CSV table of C-alpha atoms in Angstrom, one decimal:
chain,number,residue,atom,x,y,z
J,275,UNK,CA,0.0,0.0,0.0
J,276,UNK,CA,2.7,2.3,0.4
J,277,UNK,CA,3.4,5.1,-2.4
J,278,UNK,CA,6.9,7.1,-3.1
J,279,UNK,CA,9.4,5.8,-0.8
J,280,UNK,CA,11.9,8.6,0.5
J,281,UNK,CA,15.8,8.9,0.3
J,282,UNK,CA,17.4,6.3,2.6
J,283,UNK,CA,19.9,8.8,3.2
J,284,UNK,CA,17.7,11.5,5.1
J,285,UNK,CA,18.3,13.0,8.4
J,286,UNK,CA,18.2,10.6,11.8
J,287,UNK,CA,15.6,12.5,13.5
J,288,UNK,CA,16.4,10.0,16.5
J,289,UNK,CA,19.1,13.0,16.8
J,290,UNK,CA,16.6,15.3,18.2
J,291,UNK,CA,15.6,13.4,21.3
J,292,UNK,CA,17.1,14.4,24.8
J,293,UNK,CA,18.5,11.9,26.9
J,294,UNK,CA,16.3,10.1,29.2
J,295,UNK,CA,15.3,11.6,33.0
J,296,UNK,CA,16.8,9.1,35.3
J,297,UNK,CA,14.0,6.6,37.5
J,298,UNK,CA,13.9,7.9,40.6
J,299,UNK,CA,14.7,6.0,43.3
J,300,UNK,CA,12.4,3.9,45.6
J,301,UNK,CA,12.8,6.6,48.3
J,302,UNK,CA,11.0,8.8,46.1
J,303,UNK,CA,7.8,5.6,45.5
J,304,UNK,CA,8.8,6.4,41.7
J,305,UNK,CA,9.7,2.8,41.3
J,306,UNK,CA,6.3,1.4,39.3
J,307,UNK,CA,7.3,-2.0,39.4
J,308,UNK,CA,7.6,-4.8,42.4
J,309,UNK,CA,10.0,-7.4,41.3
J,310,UNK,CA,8.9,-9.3,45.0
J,311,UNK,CA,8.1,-12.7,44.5
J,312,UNK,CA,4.2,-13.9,45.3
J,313,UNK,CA,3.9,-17.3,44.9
J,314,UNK,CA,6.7,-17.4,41.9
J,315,UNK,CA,4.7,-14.4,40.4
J,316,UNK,CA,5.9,-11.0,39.5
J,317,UNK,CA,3.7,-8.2,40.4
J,318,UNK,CA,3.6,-5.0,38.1
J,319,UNK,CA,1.4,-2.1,38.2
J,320,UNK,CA,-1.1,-0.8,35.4
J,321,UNK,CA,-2.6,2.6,34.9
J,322,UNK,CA,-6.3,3.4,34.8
J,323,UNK,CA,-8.4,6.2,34.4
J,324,UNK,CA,-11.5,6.8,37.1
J,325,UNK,CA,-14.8,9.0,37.0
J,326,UNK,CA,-16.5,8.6,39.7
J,327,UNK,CA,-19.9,10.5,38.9
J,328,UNK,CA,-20.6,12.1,35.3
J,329,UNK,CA,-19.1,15.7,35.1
J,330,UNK,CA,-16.4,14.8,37.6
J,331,UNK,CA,-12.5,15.4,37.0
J,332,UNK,CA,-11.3,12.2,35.7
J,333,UNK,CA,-8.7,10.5,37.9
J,334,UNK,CA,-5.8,8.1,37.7
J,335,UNK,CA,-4.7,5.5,39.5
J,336,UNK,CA,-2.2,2.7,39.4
J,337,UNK,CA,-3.6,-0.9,40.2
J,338,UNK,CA,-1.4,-3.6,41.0
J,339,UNK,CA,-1.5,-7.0,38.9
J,340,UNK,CA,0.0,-10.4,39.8
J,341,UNK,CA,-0.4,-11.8,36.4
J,342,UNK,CA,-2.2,-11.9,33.0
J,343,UNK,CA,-5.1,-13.4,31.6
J,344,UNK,CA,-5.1,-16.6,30.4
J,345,UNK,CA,-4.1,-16.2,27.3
J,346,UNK,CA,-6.1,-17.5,23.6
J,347,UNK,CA,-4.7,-19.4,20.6
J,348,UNK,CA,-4.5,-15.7,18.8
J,349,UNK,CA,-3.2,-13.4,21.3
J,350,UNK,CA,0.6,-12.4,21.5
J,351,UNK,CA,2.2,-11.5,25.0
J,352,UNK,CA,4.1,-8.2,24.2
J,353,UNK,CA,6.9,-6.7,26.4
J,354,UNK,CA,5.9,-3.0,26.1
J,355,UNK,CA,8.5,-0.8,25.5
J,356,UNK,CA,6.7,2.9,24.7
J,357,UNK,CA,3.2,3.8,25.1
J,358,UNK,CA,1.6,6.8,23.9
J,359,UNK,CA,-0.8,8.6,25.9
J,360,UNK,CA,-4.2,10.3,24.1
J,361,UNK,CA,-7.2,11.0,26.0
J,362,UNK,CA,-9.6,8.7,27.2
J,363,UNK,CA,-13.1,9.1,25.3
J,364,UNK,CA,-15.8,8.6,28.2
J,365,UNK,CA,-18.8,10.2,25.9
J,366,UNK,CA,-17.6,7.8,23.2
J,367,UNK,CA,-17.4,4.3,25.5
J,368,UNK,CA,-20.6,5.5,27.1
J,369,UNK,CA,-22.2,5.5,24.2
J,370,UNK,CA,-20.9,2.0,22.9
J,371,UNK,CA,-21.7,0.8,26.6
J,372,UNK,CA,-17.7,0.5,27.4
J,373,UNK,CA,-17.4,2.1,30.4
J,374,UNK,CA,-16.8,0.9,33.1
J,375,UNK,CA,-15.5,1.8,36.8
J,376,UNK,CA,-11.5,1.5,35.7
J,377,UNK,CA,-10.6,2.3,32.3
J,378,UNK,CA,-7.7,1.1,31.4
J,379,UNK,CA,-5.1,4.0,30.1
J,380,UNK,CA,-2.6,3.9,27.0
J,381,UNK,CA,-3.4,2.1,23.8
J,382,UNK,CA,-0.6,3.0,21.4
J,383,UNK,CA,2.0,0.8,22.3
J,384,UNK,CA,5.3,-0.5,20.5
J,385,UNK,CA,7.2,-3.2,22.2
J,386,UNK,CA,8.9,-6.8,21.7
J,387,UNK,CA,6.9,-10.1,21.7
J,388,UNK,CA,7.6,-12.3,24.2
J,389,UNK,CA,5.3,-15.0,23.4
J,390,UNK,CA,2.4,-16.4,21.4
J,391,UNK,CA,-0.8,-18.7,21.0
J,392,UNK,CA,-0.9,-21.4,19.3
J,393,UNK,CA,-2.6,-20.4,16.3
J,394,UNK,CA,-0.9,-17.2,15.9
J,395,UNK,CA,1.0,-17.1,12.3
J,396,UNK,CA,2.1,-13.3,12.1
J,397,UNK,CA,4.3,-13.1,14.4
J,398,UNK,CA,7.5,-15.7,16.5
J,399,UNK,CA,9.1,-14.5,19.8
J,400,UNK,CA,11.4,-11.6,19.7
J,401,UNK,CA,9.3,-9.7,17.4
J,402,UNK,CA,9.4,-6.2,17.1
J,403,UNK,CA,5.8,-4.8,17.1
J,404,UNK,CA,3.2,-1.8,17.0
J,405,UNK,CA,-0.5,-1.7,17.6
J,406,UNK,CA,-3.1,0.2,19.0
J,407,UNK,CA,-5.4,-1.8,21.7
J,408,UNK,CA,-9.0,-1.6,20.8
J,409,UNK,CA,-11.4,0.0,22.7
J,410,UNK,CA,-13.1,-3.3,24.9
J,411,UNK,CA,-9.3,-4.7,25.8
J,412,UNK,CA,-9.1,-5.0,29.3
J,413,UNK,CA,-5.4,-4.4,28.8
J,414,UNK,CA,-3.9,-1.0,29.7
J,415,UNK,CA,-0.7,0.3,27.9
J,416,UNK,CA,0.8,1.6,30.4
J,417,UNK,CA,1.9,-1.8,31.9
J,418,UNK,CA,4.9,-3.4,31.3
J,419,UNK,CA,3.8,-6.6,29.6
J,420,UNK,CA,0.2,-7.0,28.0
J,421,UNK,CA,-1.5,-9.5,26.1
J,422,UNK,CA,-2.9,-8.8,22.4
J,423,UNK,CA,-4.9,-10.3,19.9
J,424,UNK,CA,-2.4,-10.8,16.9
J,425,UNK,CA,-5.2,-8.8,14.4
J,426,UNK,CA,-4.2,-5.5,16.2
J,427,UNK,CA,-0.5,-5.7,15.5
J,428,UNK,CA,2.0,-4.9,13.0
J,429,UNK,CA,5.9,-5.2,12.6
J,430,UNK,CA,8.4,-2.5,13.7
J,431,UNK,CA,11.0,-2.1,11.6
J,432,UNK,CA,14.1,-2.3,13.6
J,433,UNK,CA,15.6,0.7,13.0
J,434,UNK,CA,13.0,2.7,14.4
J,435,UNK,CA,12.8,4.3,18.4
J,436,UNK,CA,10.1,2.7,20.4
J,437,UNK,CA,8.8,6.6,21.5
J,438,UNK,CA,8.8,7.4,17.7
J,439,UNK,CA,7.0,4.3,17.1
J,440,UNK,CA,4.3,4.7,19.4
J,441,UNK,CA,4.1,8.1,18.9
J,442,UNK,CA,3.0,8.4,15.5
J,443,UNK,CA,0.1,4.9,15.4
J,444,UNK,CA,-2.8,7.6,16.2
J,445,UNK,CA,-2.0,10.7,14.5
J,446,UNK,CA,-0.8,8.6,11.5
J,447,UNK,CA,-4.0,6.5,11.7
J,448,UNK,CA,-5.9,9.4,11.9
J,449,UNK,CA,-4.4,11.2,8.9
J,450,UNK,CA,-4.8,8.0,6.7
J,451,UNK,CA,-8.5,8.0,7.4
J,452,UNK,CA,-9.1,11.3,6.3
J,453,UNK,CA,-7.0,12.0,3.7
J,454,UNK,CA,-6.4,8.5,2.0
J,455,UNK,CA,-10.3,7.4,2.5
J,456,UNK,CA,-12.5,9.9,3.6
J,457,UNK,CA,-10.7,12.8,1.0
J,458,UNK,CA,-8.4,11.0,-1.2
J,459,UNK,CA,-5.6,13.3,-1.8
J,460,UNK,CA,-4.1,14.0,-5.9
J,461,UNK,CA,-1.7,16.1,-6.5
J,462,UNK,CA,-2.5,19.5,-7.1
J,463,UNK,CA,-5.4,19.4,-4.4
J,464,UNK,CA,-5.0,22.0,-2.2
J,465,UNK,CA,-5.8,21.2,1.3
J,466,UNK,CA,-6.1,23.1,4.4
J,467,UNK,CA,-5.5,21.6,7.7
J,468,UNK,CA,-6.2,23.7,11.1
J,469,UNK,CA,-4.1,23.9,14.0
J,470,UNK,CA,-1.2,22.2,11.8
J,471,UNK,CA,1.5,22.9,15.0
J,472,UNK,CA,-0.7,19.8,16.6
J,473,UNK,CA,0.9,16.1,17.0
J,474,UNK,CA,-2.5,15.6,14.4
J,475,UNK,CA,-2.0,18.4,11.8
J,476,UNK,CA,1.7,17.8,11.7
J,477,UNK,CA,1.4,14.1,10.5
J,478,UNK,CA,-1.7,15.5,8.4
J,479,UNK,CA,0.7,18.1,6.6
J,480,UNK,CA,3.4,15.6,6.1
J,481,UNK,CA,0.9,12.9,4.6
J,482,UNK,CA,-0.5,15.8,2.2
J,483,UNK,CA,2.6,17.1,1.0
J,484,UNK,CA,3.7,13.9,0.3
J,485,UNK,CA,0.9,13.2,-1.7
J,486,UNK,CA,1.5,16.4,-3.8
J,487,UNK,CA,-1.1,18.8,-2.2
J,488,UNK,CA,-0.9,22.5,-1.6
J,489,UNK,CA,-1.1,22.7,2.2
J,490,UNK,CA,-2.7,25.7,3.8
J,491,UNK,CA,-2.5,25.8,7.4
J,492,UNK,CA,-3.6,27.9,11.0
J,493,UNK,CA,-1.0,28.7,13.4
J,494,UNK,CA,-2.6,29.0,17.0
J,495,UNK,CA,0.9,30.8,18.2
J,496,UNK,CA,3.8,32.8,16.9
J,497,UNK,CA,5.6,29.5,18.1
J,498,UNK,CA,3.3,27.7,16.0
J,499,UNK,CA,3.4,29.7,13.3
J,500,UNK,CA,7.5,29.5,13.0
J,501,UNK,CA,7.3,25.9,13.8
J,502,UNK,CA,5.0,25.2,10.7
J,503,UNK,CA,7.0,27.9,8.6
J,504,UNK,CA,10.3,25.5,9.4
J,505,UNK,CA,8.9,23.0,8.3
J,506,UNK,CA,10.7,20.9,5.3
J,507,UNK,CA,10.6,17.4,3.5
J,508,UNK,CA,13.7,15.1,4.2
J,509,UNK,CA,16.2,14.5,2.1
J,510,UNK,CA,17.5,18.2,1.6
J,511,UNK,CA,14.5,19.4,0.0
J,512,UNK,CA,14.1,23.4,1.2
J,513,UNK,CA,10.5,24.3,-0.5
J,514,UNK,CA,8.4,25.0,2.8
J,515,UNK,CA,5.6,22.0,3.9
J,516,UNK,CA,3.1,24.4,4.5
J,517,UNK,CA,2.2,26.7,1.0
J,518,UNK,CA,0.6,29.4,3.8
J,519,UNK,CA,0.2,29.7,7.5
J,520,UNK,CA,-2.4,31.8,8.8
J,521,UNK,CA,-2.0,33.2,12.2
J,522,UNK,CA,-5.0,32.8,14.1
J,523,UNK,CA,-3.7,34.0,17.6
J,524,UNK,CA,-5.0,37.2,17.9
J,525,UNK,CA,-8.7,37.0,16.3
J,526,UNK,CA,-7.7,39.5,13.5
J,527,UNK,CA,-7.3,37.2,10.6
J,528,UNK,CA,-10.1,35.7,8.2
J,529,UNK,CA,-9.7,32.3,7.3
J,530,UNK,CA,-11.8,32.5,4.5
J,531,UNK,CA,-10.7,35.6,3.0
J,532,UNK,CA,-6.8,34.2,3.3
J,533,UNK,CA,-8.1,30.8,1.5
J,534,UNK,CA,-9.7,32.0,-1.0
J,535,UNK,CA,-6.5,34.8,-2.1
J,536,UNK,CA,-4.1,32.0,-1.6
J,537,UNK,CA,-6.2,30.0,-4.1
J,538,UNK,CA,-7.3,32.1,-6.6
J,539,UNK,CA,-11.0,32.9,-5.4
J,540,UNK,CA,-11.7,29.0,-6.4
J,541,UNK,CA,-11.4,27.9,-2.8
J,542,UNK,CA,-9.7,24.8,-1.2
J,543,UNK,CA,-10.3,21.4,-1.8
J,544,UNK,CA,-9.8,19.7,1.0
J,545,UNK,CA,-10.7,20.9,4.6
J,546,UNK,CA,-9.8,19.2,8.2
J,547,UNK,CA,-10.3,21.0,10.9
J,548,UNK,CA,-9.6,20.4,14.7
J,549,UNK,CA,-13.3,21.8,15.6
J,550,UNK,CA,-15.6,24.7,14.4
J,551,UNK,CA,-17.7,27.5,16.4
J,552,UNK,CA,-21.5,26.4,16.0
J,553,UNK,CA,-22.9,29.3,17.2
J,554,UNK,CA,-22.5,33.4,17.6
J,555,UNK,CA,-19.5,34.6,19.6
J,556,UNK,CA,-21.3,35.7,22.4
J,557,UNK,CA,-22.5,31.9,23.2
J,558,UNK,CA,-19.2,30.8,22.5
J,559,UNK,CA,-16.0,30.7,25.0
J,560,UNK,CA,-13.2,33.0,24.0
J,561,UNK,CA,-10.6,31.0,23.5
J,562,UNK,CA,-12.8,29.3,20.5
J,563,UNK,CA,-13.7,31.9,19.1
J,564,UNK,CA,-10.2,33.2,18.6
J,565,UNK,CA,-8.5,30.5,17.4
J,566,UNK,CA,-11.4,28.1,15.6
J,567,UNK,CA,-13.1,29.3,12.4
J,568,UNK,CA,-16.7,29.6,12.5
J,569,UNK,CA,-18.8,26.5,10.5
J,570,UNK,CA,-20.3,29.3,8.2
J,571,UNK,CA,-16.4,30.4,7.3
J,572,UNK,CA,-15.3,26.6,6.2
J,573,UNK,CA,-18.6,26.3,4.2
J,574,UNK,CA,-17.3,30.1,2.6
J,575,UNK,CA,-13.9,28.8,1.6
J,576,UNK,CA,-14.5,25.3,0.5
J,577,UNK,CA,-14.5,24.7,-3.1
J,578,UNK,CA,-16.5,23.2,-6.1
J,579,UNK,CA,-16.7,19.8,-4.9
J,580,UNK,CA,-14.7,19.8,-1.9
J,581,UNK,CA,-14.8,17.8,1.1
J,582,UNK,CA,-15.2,19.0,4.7
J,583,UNK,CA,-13.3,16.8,7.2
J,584,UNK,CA,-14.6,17.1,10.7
J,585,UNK,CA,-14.3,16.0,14.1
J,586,UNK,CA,-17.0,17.9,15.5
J,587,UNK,CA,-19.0,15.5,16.7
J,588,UNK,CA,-22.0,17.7,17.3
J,589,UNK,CA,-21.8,19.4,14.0
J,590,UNK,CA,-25.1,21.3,13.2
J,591,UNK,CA,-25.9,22.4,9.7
J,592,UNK,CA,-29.3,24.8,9.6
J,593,UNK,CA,-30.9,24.7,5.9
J,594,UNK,CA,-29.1,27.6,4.5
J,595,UNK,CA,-25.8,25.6,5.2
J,596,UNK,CA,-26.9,22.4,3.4
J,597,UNK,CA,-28.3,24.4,0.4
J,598,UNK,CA,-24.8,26.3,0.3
J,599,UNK,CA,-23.1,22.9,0.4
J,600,UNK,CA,-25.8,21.2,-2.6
J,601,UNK,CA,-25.0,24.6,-4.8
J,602,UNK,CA,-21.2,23.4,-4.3
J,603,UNK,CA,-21.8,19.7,-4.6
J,604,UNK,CA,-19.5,19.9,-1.7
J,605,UNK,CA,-19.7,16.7,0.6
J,606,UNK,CA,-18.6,16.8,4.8
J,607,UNK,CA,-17.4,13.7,6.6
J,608,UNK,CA,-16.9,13.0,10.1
J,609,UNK,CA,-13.7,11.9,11.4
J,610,UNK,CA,-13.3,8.9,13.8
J,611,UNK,CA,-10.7,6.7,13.6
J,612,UNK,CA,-12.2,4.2,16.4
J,613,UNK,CA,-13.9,2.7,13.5
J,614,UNK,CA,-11.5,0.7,12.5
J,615,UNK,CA,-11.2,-1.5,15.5
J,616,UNK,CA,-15.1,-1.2,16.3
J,617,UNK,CA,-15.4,-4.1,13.2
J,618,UNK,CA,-13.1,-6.4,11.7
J,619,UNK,CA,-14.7,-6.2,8.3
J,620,UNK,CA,-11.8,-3.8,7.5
J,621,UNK,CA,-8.7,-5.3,9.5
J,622,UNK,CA,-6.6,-5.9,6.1
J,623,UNK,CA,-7.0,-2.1,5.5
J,624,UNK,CA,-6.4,-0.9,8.8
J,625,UNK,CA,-3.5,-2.9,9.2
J,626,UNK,CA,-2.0,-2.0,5.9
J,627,UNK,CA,-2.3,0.9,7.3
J,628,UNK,CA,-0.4,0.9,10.3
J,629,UNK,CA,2.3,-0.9,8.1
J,630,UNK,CA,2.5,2.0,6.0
J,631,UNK,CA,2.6,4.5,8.9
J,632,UNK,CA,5.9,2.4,10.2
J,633,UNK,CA,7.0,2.9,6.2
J,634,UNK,CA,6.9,6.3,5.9
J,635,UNK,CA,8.2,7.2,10.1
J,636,UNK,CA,11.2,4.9,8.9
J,637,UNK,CA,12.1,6.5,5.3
J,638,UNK,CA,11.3,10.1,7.2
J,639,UNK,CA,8.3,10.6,5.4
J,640,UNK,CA,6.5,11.2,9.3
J,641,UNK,CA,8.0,13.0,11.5
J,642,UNK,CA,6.2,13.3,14.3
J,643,UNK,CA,5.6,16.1,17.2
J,644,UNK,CA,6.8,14.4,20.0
J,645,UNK,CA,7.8,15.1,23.8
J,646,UNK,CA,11.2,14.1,25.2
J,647,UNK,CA,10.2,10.5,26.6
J,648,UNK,CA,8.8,9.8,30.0
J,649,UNK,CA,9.7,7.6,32.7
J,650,UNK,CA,6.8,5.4,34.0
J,651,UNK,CA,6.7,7.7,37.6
J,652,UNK,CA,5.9,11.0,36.0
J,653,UNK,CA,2.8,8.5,33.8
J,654,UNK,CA,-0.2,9.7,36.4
J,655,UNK,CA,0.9,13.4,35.7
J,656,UNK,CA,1.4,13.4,32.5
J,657,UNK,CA,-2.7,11.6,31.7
J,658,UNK,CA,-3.6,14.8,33.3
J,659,UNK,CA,-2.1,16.8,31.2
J,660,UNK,CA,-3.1,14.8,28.0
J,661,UNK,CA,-7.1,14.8,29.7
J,662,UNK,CA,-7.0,18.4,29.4
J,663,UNK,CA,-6.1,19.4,26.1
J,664,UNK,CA,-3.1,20.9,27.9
J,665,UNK,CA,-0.2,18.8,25.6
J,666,UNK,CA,1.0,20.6,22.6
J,667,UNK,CA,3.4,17.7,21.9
J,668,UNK,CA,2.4,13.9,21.9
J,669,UNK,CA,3.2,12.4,25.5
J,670,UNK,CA,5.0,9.1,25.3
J,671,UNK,CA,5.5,6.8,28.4
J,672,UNK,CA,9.2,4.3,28.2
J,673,UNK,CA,9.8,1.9,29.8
């Protein structure tokens, strides 16, 4: 499945990461392992998230474990090695009757396999793997050996960091759902992407650009905006990622206006936003209405025919914005990459996709927004953070 390979020769971006904060010591309780022998068991600890009541602050807690299920014919025991933090989804696993009292925390995971059922075929011991675990595992991440169904995994290659790995399995899933099946991407589309300084909209950029789109893009921060304005292709290449960036920081800028100059008046092909104002500014919080675009705006500066990517899940659309749409022949499409893992009928796409994810993060294709790695003690703190919306980088747990 995977298109244009890059230049073998491109930049180690392994180069960028700052060494590891030192475990602390068992004087400090950092320690997030037991090594004591129970009855020839070793005991390890797992995070999980908590809500108490609905509309109460989420909380996490570490729950010790002796040992694992019994393992199946098709699951694999994986050694985790990084796990990517994102936040935990409690409207969506209500509404799929998945919640529950402890929700296990961490899903993206890279790691080594240690062993594996007896009809397993994919994968042998010593293994190096990806996956994301699905929404119903039982499983949490954030443990330092889980058990997985072999359906959910894919190889590593070798050469690639486990934080890098793990990183990039959501934002890369996430990009290949929109712009490889919800809005195929040609080259010559033009595409704009909001809030491209995200963990998201950088791996949505890349995936574009790669493709051979024109990338427009809103900066939500002069350190967004000259991160995206930095941005370059490996391999030497100095033409600019991102075709415009439009600072949205202080309210004065029109989206619209600035699409539809940069494209001619013909307006953009592609849109995928990270959330729209639904309503007037005096019924929306200031924050959004300074940095999101209002829903009447992406309907402005779409084009003939374009496609609205969106992961608002409340999206309303009155009359006058459907008729505006059907004038433009203009479709919109919601973005949720649970999908995939909700049904098997399409496991050989998904994990053709994550294969091609691993691809592209190994030729330099992907290079993801990430956070200088995190021991396991600073995990609880850092799930806040992610929780919050308060992480501008992706959070990633080693072990």
């Amino acid at each position: 499945m995977s298109d244009l390979r890059a230049d073998q020769s491109c930049l180690d971006f392994h180069d960028e990461w700052r060494p590891l904060r030192p475990i602390a010591s068992a004087q400090g309780s950092c320690s997030l392992r037991t090594t004591r022998e129970r009855r020839g068991q070793v005991t390890m600890k797992a995070l999980y998230a908590q809500q108490n009541s609905p509309g109460e602050e989420m909380t996490f807690v570490f729950q010790e474990r002796e040992n694992l299920p019994p393992s199946r014919a098709h699951d694999v025991k994986v050694q985790v090695r990084a796990c990517a933090l994102s936040r935990v989804d409690t409207q969506l696993l209500a509404e799929i009757k998945l919640k529950k009292e402890l929700v296990p925390v961490g899903r993206e995971i890279s790691g080594v396999v240690l062993e594996v059922g007896s009809k397993v075929t994919f994968f042998q011991p010593d293994d190096e793997v990806v996956g994301i675990l699905p929404l119903d595992s039982e499983e949490s991440g954030v443990c330092e050996v889980v058990l997985v169904h072999e359906h959910y995994l894919a190889h590593k290659p070798q050469k690639l960091c486990w934080a890098e790995a793990a990183g990039t399995l959501r934002d890369g899933l996430r990009a290949y759902t929109a712009l490889h099946y919800l809005a195929p991407v040609s080259p010559g589309s033009s595409v704009l992407i909001l809030d491209g300084a995200s963990p998201f909209g950088t791996i949505a950029i890349q995936l574009a650009q790669h493709r051979g789109a024109k990338v427009i893009s809103t900066a939500h921060s002069l350190e967004d905006k000259q991160y995206l304005e930095r941005l370059r292709p490996a391999g030497g290449v100095r033409q600019p990622l991102v075709a415009r960036v439009i600072d949205v920081s202080h309210g004065k800028i029109d989206v619209a206006e600035s699409c539809l100059e940069e494209t001619g008046g013909l307006g953009v092909d592609i849109v995928l936003d990270a959330g729209v104002r639904l309503y007037s500014a005096e019924d929306e919080p200031a924050s959004r209405c300074q940095l999101l675009p209002h829903k009447h705006d992406i309907i402005t500066l779409l084009g003939v025919g374009g496609r609205w990517i969106t992961t608002e899940r409340n999206l309303q659309l009155d009359p006058p914005d459907s008729h505006s749409l059907f004038l433009k022949g203009a479709t919109v499409s919601f973005l949720n990459e649970e999908v995939w893992n909700l049904s098997n009928v399409q496991q050989g796409k998904y994990l053709a996709i994550l294969e091609d994810i691993m691809d592209k993060l190994s030729n330099c294709i992907f290079r993801p927004q990430l956070d200088e790695p995190i021991p396991l003690y600073e995990a609880k703190v850092s799930m806040e953070i992610v929780q919050k919306n308060q992480a501008r980088k992706r959070q990633v747990i080693q072990f």
